[in-house]
mmCIF file of C-alpha atoms in Angstrom:
data_model
loop_
_atom_site.group_PDB
_atom_site.id
_atom_site.type_symbol
_atom_site.label_atom_id
_atom_site.label_comp_id
_atom_site.label_asym_id
_atom_site.label_seq_id
_atom_site.Cartn_x
_atom_site.Cartn_y
_atom_site.Cartn_z
ATOM 1 C CA MET A 1 8.036 -1.414 12.944
ATOM 2 C CA THR A 2 12.225 -0.835 13.740
ATOM 3 C CA THR A 3 14.296 0.664 11.076
ATOM 4 C CA SER A 4 17.730 1.717 11.456
ATOM 5 C CA THR A 5 20.533 3.319 10.468
ATOM 6 C CA ALA A 6 23.715 4.332 11.194
ATOM 7 C CA THR A 7 26.366 6.453 9.611
ATOM 8 C CA ASP A 8 29.849 7.520 10.370
ATOM 9 C CA LEU A 9 30.907 10.372 7.938
ATOM 10 C CA TRP A 10 34.625 10.400 8.422
ATOM 11 C CA THR A 11 35.090 6.497 8.122
ATOM 12 C CA ASP A 12 33.678 6.429 5.263
ATOM 13 C CA ILE A 13 34.900 9.132 3.871
ATOM 14 C CA GLU A 14 38.531 8.019 4.832
ATOM 15 C CA ALA A 15 37.651 4.780 2.942
ATOM 16 C CA GLY A 16 36.268 6.295 0.298
ATOM 17 C CA VAL A 17 40.217 8.172 -0.409
ATOM 18 C CA THR A 18 41.443 5.225 0.469
ATOM 19 C CA LYS A 19 40.153 3.512 -2.128
ATOM 20 C CA ILE A 20 41.925 5.768 -4.836
ATOM 21 C CA LEU A 21 44.845 5.832 -3.620
ATOM 22 C CA SER A 22 47.544 4.660 -5.830
ATOM 23 C CA PRO A 23 49.667 1.603 -3.403
ATOM 24 C CA LYS A 24 51.819 4.665 -1.818
ATOM 25 C CA GLY A 25 49.680 7.295 -0.773
ATOM 26 C CA LYS A 26 48.705 7.536 2.295
ATOM 27 C CA VAL A 27 45.396 9.653 4.175
ATOM 28 C CA VAL A 28 45.509 10.969 7.968
ATOM 29 C CA VAL A 29 42.118 12.384 9.032
ATOM 30 C CA ASP A 30 41.911 14.852 11.939
ATOM 31 C CA LYS A 31 37.849 14.651 12.822
ATOM 32 C CA GLN A 32 38.474 17.078 16.629
ATOM 33 C CA SER A 33 39.462 19.872 13.780
ATOM 34 C CA GLY A 34 37.482 18.062 9.911
ATOM 35 C CA SER A 35 40.611 18.518 8.039
ATOM 36 C CA LEU A 36 42.395 15.391 6.094
ATOM 37 C CA LEU A 37 45.464 15.213 4.370
ATOM 38 C CA VAL A 38 45.706 12.871 1.300
ATOM 39 C CA SER A 39 50.030 12.612 0.068
ATOM 40 C CA ASP A 40 49.845 10.862 -3.683
ATOM 41 C CA PHE A 41 50.858 11.492 -7.093
ATOM 42 C CA PRO A 42 49.628 14.616 -9.176
ATOM 43 C CA LYS A 43 47.112 11.933 -11.012
ATOM 44 C CA PHE A 44 45.463 10.439 -7.919
ATOM 45 C CA LEU A 45 45.576 13.926 -6.321
ATOM 46 C CA ASP A 46 42.923 15.018 -8.629
ATOM 47 C CA ARG A 47 40.590 12.063 -8.141
ATOM 48 C CA VAL A 48 40.921 12.175 -4.777
ATOM 49 C CA ALA A 49 39.627 16.215 -4.711
ATOM 50 C CA SER A 50 36.947 15.086 -7.319
ATOM 51 C CA PHE A 51 35.264 12.594 -4.645
ATOM 52 C CA LEU A 52 35.721 15.783 -1.929
ATOM 53 C CA GLU A 53 33.877 17.562 -3.993
ATOM 54 C CA SER A 54 31.033 15.150 -4.955
ATOM 55 C CA VAL A 55 30.299 14.155 -1.213
ATOM 56 C CA GLU A 56 30.836 18.205 0.490
ATOM 57 C CA GLY A 57 27.985 18.862 -2.280
ATOM 58 C CA SER A 58 25.934 16.014 -1.889
ATOM 59 C CA VAL A 59 26.117 16.488 2.717
ATOM 60 C CA GLN A 60 25.903 19.966 2.946
ATOM 61 C CA ARG A 61 22.362 19.845 0.561
ATOM 62 C CA GLN A 62 18.913 20.575 2.298
ATOM 63 C CA VAL A 63 15.933 20.020 1.230
ATOM 64 C CA LEU A 64 12.848 22.139 3.136
ATOM 65 C CA ILE A 65 9.802 20.686 3.599
ATOM 66 C CA GLU A 66 5.786 21.768 4.506
ATOM 67 C CA ALA A 67 3.743 19.813 5.123
ATOM 68 C CA ARG A 68 -0.325 19.582 5.622
ATOM 69 C CA ILE A 69 -1.743 17.467 8.502
ATOM 70 C CA VAL A 70 -5.894 17.150 7.763
ATOM 71 C CA GLU A 71 -8.388 15.191 9.039
ATOM 72 C CA VAL A 72 -11.645 15.071 6.956
ATOM 73 C CA THR A 73 -15.165 13.836 8.917
ATOM 74 C CA LEU A 74 -16.491 11.889 6.065
ATOM 75 C CA THR A 75 -20.462 12.488 5.643
ATOM 76 C CA GLY A 76 -22.971 10.888 2.849
ATOM 77 C CA GLN A 77 -22.073 8.852 0.448
ATOM 78 C CA TYR A 78 -17.971 9.123 0.949
ATOM 79 C CA GLN A 79 -18.550 6.891 4.923
ATOM 80 C CA PHE A 80 -16.160 4.632 3.362
ATOM 81 C CA GLY A 81 -13.200 7.036 2.540
ATOM 82 C CA LEU A 82 -12.329 9.647 0.307
ATOM 83 C CA ASP A 83 -13.245 9.246 -3.776
ATOM 84 C CA TRP A 84 -9.399 9.873 -5.786
ATOM 85 C CA THR A 85 -10.973 9.847 -8.142
ATOM 86 C CA ALA A 86 -13.594 12.371 -8.061
ATOM 87 C CA ILE A 87 -10.734 14.539 -6.678
ATOM 88 C CA SER A 88 -8.315 14.492 -9.309
ATOM 89 C CA GLN A 89 -11.035 15.090 -11.325
ATOM 90 C CA ALA A 90 -12.154 18.204 -9.788
ATOM 91 C CA ALA A 91 -8.409 19.724 -9.412
ATOM 92 C CA ALA A 92 -8.725 19.258 -12.978
ATOM 93 C CA PHE A 93 -11.564 21.100 -14.087
ATOM 94 C CA ARG A 94 -10.384 23.772 -11.191
ATOM 95 C CA GLY A 95 -7.319 24.570 -14.041
ATOM 96 C CA ALA A 96 -4.526 22.303 -11.594
ATOM 97 C CA THR A 97 -1.938 20.432 -13.621
ATOM 98 C CA THR A 98 -1.120 17.142 -13.967
ATOM 99 C CA LEU A 99 1.733 14.581 -14.997
ATOM 100 C CA SER A 100 -0.372 12.133 -16.741
ATOM 101 C CA ALA A 101 -3.978 12.863 -18.485
ATOM 102 C CA GLY A 102 -6.912 13.792 -15.775
ATOM 103 C CA LYS A 103 -5.019 11.834 -13.140
ATOM 104 C CA ILE A 104 -3.714 13.700 -10.423
ATOM 105 C CA LEU A 105 -2.582 11.026 -8.561
ATOM 106 C CA ALA A 106 -0.095 9.692 -10.999
ATOM 107 C CA GLN A 107 2.217 7.748 -9.288
ATOM 108 C CA ARG A 108 0.204 5.220 -6.824
ATOM 109 C CA LEU A 109 2.185 2.683 -5.335
ATOM 110 C CA ALA A 110 -1.102 0.840 -2.577
ATOM 111 C CA PRO A 111 -4.310 -0.822 -3.980
ATOM 112 C CA ALA A 112 -7.637 1.490 -3.361
ATOM 113 C CA GLY A 113 -8.594 -0.798 -0.762
ATOM 114 C CA GLY A 114 -5.062 -0.737 1.397
ATOM 115 C CA GLY A 115 -5.162 0.409 4.574
ATOM 116 C CA PHE A 116 -2.949 3.509 3.788
ATOM 117 C CA GLN A 117 -2.896 4.890 -0.165
ATOM 118 C CA ILE A 118 -0.471 7.313 -1.857
ATOM 119 C CA GLY A 119 0.947 9.839 -4.550
ATOM 120 C CA VAL A 120 2.122 12.875 -6.183
ATOM 121 C CA ALA A 121 -0.681 15.390 -7.072
ATOM 122 C CA SER A 122 1.319 18.387 -9.508
ATOM 123 C CA THR A 123 -0.908 20.853 -8.062
ATOM 124 C CA ASP A 124 -0.529 23.198 -5.143
ATOM 125 C CA PHE A 125 -1.961 22.089 -1.254
ATOM 126 C CA THR A 126 -4.696 25.283 -1.983
ATOM 127 C CA ALA A 127 -5.871 23.787 -5.098
ATOM 128 C CA LEU A 128 -6.084 20.052 -3.840
ATOM 129 C CA LEU A 129 -7.829 21.254 0.223
ATOM 130 C CA SER A 130 -10.582 22.530 -1.271
ATOM 131 C CA VAL A 131 -11.370 20.312 -3.931
ATOM 132 C CA ILE A 132 -10.694 17.899 -0.335
ATOM 133 C CA SER A 133 -13.650 19.664 1.255
ATOM 134 C CA THR A 134 -16.818 18.866 -0.681
ATOM 135 C CA GLN A 135 -16.842 15.591 0.399
ATOM 136 C CA GLY A 136 -16.213 16.578 4.069
ATOM 137 C CA GLU A 137 -15.642 19.198 6.924
ATOM 138 C CA LEU A 138 -11.662 19.141 6.812
ATOM 139 C CA LYS A 139 -9.829 20.539 9.576
ATOM 140 C CA VAL A 140 -6.287 21.458 9.569
ATOM 141 C CA ILE A 141 -4.080 19.668 12.675
ATOM 142 C CA SER A 142 -1.092 20.992 11.717
ATOM 143 C CA SER A 143 1.038 23.069 9.131
ATOM 144 C CA PRO A 144 4.302 22.875 9.941
ATOM 145 C CA LYS A 145 7.677 23.839 7.475
ATOM 146 C CA LEU A 146 11.385 22.449 8.370
ATOM 147 C CA ALA A 147 14.433 21.946 6.803
ATOM 148 C CA THR A 148 16.772 18.376 6.856
ATOM 149 C CA LEU A 149 19.854 18.112 5.250
ATOM 150 C CA ASN A 150 20.594 15.189 2.435
ATOM 151 C CA ASN A 151 19.924 11.793 4.194
ATOM 152 C CA GLN A 152 19.034 13.156 7.190
ATOM 153 C CA THR A 153 16.002 12.357 8.981
ATOM 154 C CA ALA A 154 13.175 14.720 9.930
ATOM 155 C CA VAL A 155 9.983 13.555 12.311
ATOM 156 C CA ILE A 156 7.123 15.665 12.744
ATOM 157 C CA ARG A 157 4.945 14.768 15.536
ATOM 158 C CA ALA A 158 1.328 16.240 15.616
ATOM 159 C CA GLY A 159 -0.684 14.940 19.741
ATOM 160 C CA THR A 160 0.175 14.886 23.152
ATOM 161 C CA ASP A 161 1.513 12.754 24.764
ATOM 162 C CA GLU A 162 -0.072 9.816 26.930
ATOM 163 C CA VAL A 163 1.115 9.900 30.748
ATOM 164 C CA PHE A 164 1.128 7.166 33.049
ATOM 165 C CA PHE A 165 3.267 5.620 35.994
ATOM 166 C CA GLU A 166 4.513 1.695 35.922
ATOM 167 C CA THR A 167 5.175 0.691 39.697
ATOM 168 C CA ARG A 168 8.089 -2.265 40.467
ATOM 169 C CA VAL A 169 7.662 -3.755 43.022
ATOM 170 C CA SER A 170 10.823 -5.355 44.497
ATOM 171 C CA GLU A 171 11.606 -7.293 47.679
ATOM 172 C CA THR A 172 14.855 -7.316 49.854
ATOM 173 C CA PRO A 173 15.870 -9.954 52.317
ATOM 174 C CA SER A 174 17.194 -8.509 56.125
ATOM 175 C CA LEU A 175 17.442 -10.298 59.033
ATOM 176 C CA THR A 176 14.542 -8.961 60.212
ATOM 177 C CA GLY A 177 12.671 -9.699 57.030
ATOM 178 C CA THR A 178 11.863 -9.038 53.957
ATOM 179 C CA GLN A 179 11.157 -5.055 52.567
ATOM 180 C CA THR A 180 9.452 -4.078 50.196
ATOM 181 C CA SER A 181 10.183 -0.800 48.060
ATOM 182 C CA LYS A 182 8.678 0.267 45.373
ATOM 183 C CA THR A 183 9.695 2.420 42.253
ATOM 184 C CA VAL A 184 6.818 4.499 40.490
ATOM 185 C CA THR A 185 8.436 5.352 37.388
ATOM 186 C CA PRO A 186 6.268 7.664 35.006
ATOM 187 C CA ARG A 187 6.310 6.374 31.615
ATOM 188 C CA THR A 188 4.716 8.618 27.735
ATOM 189 C CA VAL A 189 2.668 7.691 24.771
ATOM 190 C CA THR A 190 2.024 9.720 21.822
ATOM 191 C CA VAL A 191 -1.122 10.258 21.027
ATOM 192 C CA GLY A 192 -2.219 11.211 17.333
ATOM 193 C CA VAL A 193 0.350 12.088 14.630
ATOM 194 C CA VAL A 194 4.390 10.536 14.647
ATOM 195 C CA LEU A 195 5.775 11.031 10.529
ATOM 196 C CA GLY A 196 9.846 10.378 10.311
ATOM 197 C CA ILE A 197 10.270 11.254 7.096
ATOM 198 C CA THR A 198 14.792 10.958 5.074
ATOM 199 C CA PRO A 199 14.734 13.278 1.778
ATOM 200 C CA GLN A 200 17.596 11.715 -0.608
ATOM 201 C CA ILE A 201 18.402 13.973 -3.797
ATOM 202 C CA GLY A 202 19.352 12.633 -7.167
ATOM 203 C CA SER A 203 21.098 13.918 -9.714
ATOM 204 C CA ASP A 204 18.827 14.825 -11.823
ATOM 205 C CA GLY A 205 16.848 16.930 -9.281
ATOM 206 C CA ASN A 206 14.135 14.771 -8.016
ATOM 207 C CA VAL A 207 13.391 14.304 -4.427
ATOM 208 C CA VAL A 208 13.250 10.225 -3.206
ATOM 209 C CA LEU A 209 10.603 10.600 -0.374
ATOM 210 C CA HIS A 210 11.335 7.102 3.149
ATOM 211 C CA ILE A 211 8.045 8.436 5.088
ATOM 212 C CA HIS A 212 7.022 6.449 7.888
ATOM 213 C CA PRO A 213 3.300 7.692 8.747
ATOM 214 C CA THR A 214 2.348 6.526 12.309
ATOM 215 C CA VAL A 215 -1.688 6.950 13.886
ATOM 216 C CA THR A 216 -1.846 5.947 17.189
ATOM 217 C CA GLU A 217 -5.383 6.672 19.254
ATOM 218 C CA LYS A 218 -6.371 6.057 22.727
ATOM 219 C CA ARG A 219 -8.957 3.356 22.652
ATOM 220 C CA GLY A 220 -9.310 2.286 26.721
ATOM 221 C CA GLU A 221 -7.319 1.831 29.520
ATOM 222 C CA ALA A 222 -6.181 -2.367 31.199
ATOM 223 C CA LYS A 223 -5.072 -2.761 34.465
ATOM 224 C CA SER A 224 -1.925 -4.926 35.850
ATOM 225 C CA ALA A 225 -2.509 -6.887 38.494
ATOM 226 C CA ILE A 226 -1.076 -4.334 41.133
ATOM 227 C CA GLY A 227 -3.306 -1.923 40.123
ATOM 228 C CA ASP A 228 -1.242 -0.283 37.364
ATOM 229 C CA THR A 229 -3.150 2.344 34.731
ATOM 230 C CA PHE A 230 -1.854 1.859 31.261
ATOM 231 C CA PRO A 231 -3.391 3.013 27.643
ATOM 232 C CA ILE A 232 -4.681 0.569 25.018
ATOM 233 C CA ILE A 233 -2.710 2.110 21.984
ATOM 234 C CA ASP A 234 -4.173 2.011 18.926
ATOM 235 C CA VAL A 235 -1.995 1.893 15.854
ATOM 236 C CA ARG A 236 -2.226 1.641 12.492
ATOM 237 C CA GLU A 237 2.069 2.430 10.391
ATOM 238 C CA ALA A 238 3.327 2.064 7.341
ATOM 239 C CA ASP A 239 7.104 2.118 5.731
ATOM 240 C CA MET A 240 7.336 3.562 1.907
ATOM 241 C CA ILE A 241 8.953 5.404 -0.483
ATOM 242 C CA VAL A 242 8.089 7.284 -2.991
ATOM 243 C CA ARG A 243 9.695 10.324 -5.808
ATOM 244 C CA ALA A 244 9.082 13.477 -6.231
ATOM 245 C CA ARG A 245 10.120 16.784 -8.577
ATOM 246 C CA GLU A 246 10.989 19.512 -6.267
ATOM 247 C CA GLY A 247 7.559 21.639 -5.876
ATOM 248 C CA GLN A 248 4.981 18.687 -6.676
ATOM 249 C CA VAL A 249 3.086 17.536 -3.192
ATOM 250 C CA VAL A 250 3.121 13.618 -2.607
ATOM 251 C CA VAL A 251 -0.373 12.773 -1.213
ATOM 252 C CA ILE A 252 -0.929 10.141 1.853
ATOM 253 C CA GLY A 253 -4.302 8.464 2.848
ATOM 254 C CA GLY A 254 -6.676 6.189 3.741
ATOM 255 C CA LEU A 255 -5.342 6.902 7.452
ATOM 256 C CA MET A 256 -9.548 5.900 8.936
ATOM 257 C CA GLN A 257 -10.730 5.817 11.992
ATOM 258 C CA GLU A 258 -14.209 5.885 14.141
ATOM 259 C CA LYS A 259 -14.651 7.490 16.551
ATOM 260 C CA ARG A 260 -17.825 6.879 19.008
ATOM 261 C CA SER A 261 -19.855 9.736 21.476
ATOM 262 C CA ASP A 262 -22.503 9.254 23.652
ATOM 263 C CA SER A 263 -25.265 12.504 24.665
ATOM 264 C CA ASP A 264 -27.559 12.609 27.260
ATOM 265 C CA GLY A 265 -29.803 14.268 26.870
ATOM 266 C CA LYS A 266 -33.675 14.704 29.157
ATOM 267 C CA VAL A 267 -37.461 16.347 29.427
ATOM 268 C CA PRO A 268 -36.993 19.423 31.844
ATOM 269 C CA ILE A 269 -38.315 18.890 34.998
ATOM 270 C CA LEU A 270 -39.859 15.988 34.054
ATOM 271 C CA GLY A 271 -35.710 13.777 33.871
ATOM 272 C CA ASP A 272 -34.727 14.669 37.503
ATOM 273 C CA LEU A 273 -38.371 13.378 39.177
ATOM 274 C CA PRO A 274 -36.435 10.334 41.426
ATOM 275 C CA GLY A 275 -38.004 6.494 39.906
ATOM 276 C CA ILE A 276 -40.111 7.910 37.156
ATOM 277 C CA GLY A 277 -37.385 10.540 35.185
ATOM 278 C CA GLY A 278 -35.511 7.415 33.546
ATOM 279 C CA LEU A 279 -39.036 7.196 31.187
ATOM 280 C CA PHE A 280 -38.394 10.761 30.453
ATOM 281 C CA ARG A 281 -34.151 10.305 29.275
ATOM 282 C CA SER A 282 -32.067 9.013 26.899
ATOM 283 C CA THR A 283 -28.827 8.014 25.073
ATOM 284 C CA SER A 284 -27.518 8.174 21.505
ATOM 285 C CA GLN A 285 -24.389 7.266 20.458
ATOM 286 C CA GLU A 286 -22.750 9.362 17.038
ATOM 287 C CA VAL A 287 -20.740 7.878 15.116
ATOM 288 C CA ARG A 288 -18.007 10.027 13.544
ATOM 289 C CA LYS A 289 -15.866 8.475 10.348
ATOM 290 C CA THR A 290 -13.178 10.798 9.778
ATOM 291 C CA GLU A 291 -9.622 10.075 7.099
ATOM 292 C CA LEU A 292 -6.712 11.910 7.778
ATOM 293 C CA VAL A 293 -4.661 12.980 4.813
ATOM 294 C CA VAL A 294 -0.895 13.909 4.610
ATOM 295 C CA LEU A 295 0.639 16.318 2.075
ATOM 296 C CA LEU A 296 4.578 16.675 2.043
ATOM 297 C CA SER A 297 6.294 19.096 -0.802
ATOM 298 C CA PRO A 298 10.044 19.122 -1.083
ATOM 299 C CA THR A 299 11.537 21.978 -2.080
ATOM 300 C CA VAL A 300 15.923 21.486 -2.373
ATOM 301 C CA MET A 301 17.745 23.943 -1.143
ATOM 302 C CA VAL A 302 21.731 25.143 -2.500
ATOM 303 C CA GLY A 303 23.368 27.630 -3.186
ATOM 304 C CA LYS A 304 21.541 30.982 -3.439
ATOM 305 C CA LYS A 305 17.896 29.704 -2.888
ATOM 306 C CA VAL A 306 19.423 28.761 0.389
ATOM 307 C CA ASP A 307 19.082 33.053 0.944
ATOM 308 C CA GLU A 308 16.726 33.665 -0.939
ATOM 309 C CA ILE A 309 13.751 31.211 1.247
ATOM 310 C CA THR A 310 14.914 32.712 4.783
ATOM 311 C CA SER A 311 14.191 35.932 3.449
ATOM 312 C CA ARG A 312 11.020 34.810 2.157
ATOM 313 C CA GLU A 313 10.135 32.903 5.417
ATOM 314 C CA ILE A 314 11.494 36.023 7.956
ATOM 315 C CA GLN A 315 9.137 38.613 5.189
ATOM 316 C CA ARG A 316 6.246 36.799 5.919
ATOM 317 C CA LEU A 317 6.694 36.062 9.399
ATOM 318 C CA GLU A 318 7.335 39.982 9.898
ATOM 319 C CA LYS A 319 4.053 40.499 7.681
ATOM 320 C CA THR A 320 2.044 38.453 10.293
ATOM 321 C CA LYS A 321 3.605 40.013 13.385
ATOM 322 C CA GLY A 322 2.351 43.193 12.468
ATOM 323 C CA ARG A 323 -1.850 41.790 12.010
ATOM 324 C CA SER A 324 -1.432 39.837 15.376
ATOM 325 C CA PRO A 325 -3.115 41.994 18.148
ATOM 326 C CA TRP A 326 -0.165 41.836 20.750
#
């Protein structure tokens, strides 16, 4: 799944201004200095000024995205996935505010049996994580915070880059025969979670999030005819759009994984004996099911709020630095 968007701000501005000018109006754009020269009748110049003010306000607005990426090891009755109905009821019982009667996931964009489930919760990270931890062992993989301009994509990565090498063999004819040359090129593939987010701020203050989560896991290796080893990657990917108010939490669930691990056991001394030692050794296999949950909360940054959020984050970092043993 591939998505791409190409935009040229100055070209779009020039086209927009040209459409609202009179037949005698003229516009000159200087991209290098970032200036726009417009000549027209006063009535049309007022229209241009209003248009430029709306464009400037839209482009300069930012969105602060706070995220939690957690992995839940499912146990007992939750082997088939988290019970979001029970989570919503428990969160409401603990005092979490909701969007509609008794439902913490008020906006559901995928069926319960689908690979991805998404919803909006009118509560905070702490309340949701506390309730989710009652259904399995919870592990926080990443807690990033990042800011991006309106309609600009931000990317969150939590994983490792798997390195492999690709060999290309070329043959070149020469006077003495055929010369063979090999070129080895290192390649990488991300194993983990890659989350692309494009926010769009509406006129009502709501934020439309274009979310593109990708979850990859290494399943094994494959060899080419010349001996190169390539990783076999299990990929789960989706592309979704959700609307949320500022401060609400967008919940993405349903990212299931099954992990198998082998462990060897033996009777001391007897398990090391040659021949009959195999009778005193055993191998057990453990199968664990996990579900990856992504929590996102957007905050619109405009005007004085930019300075307030920046000051708050600096104070938080200073407190953290003060508690550090270094």
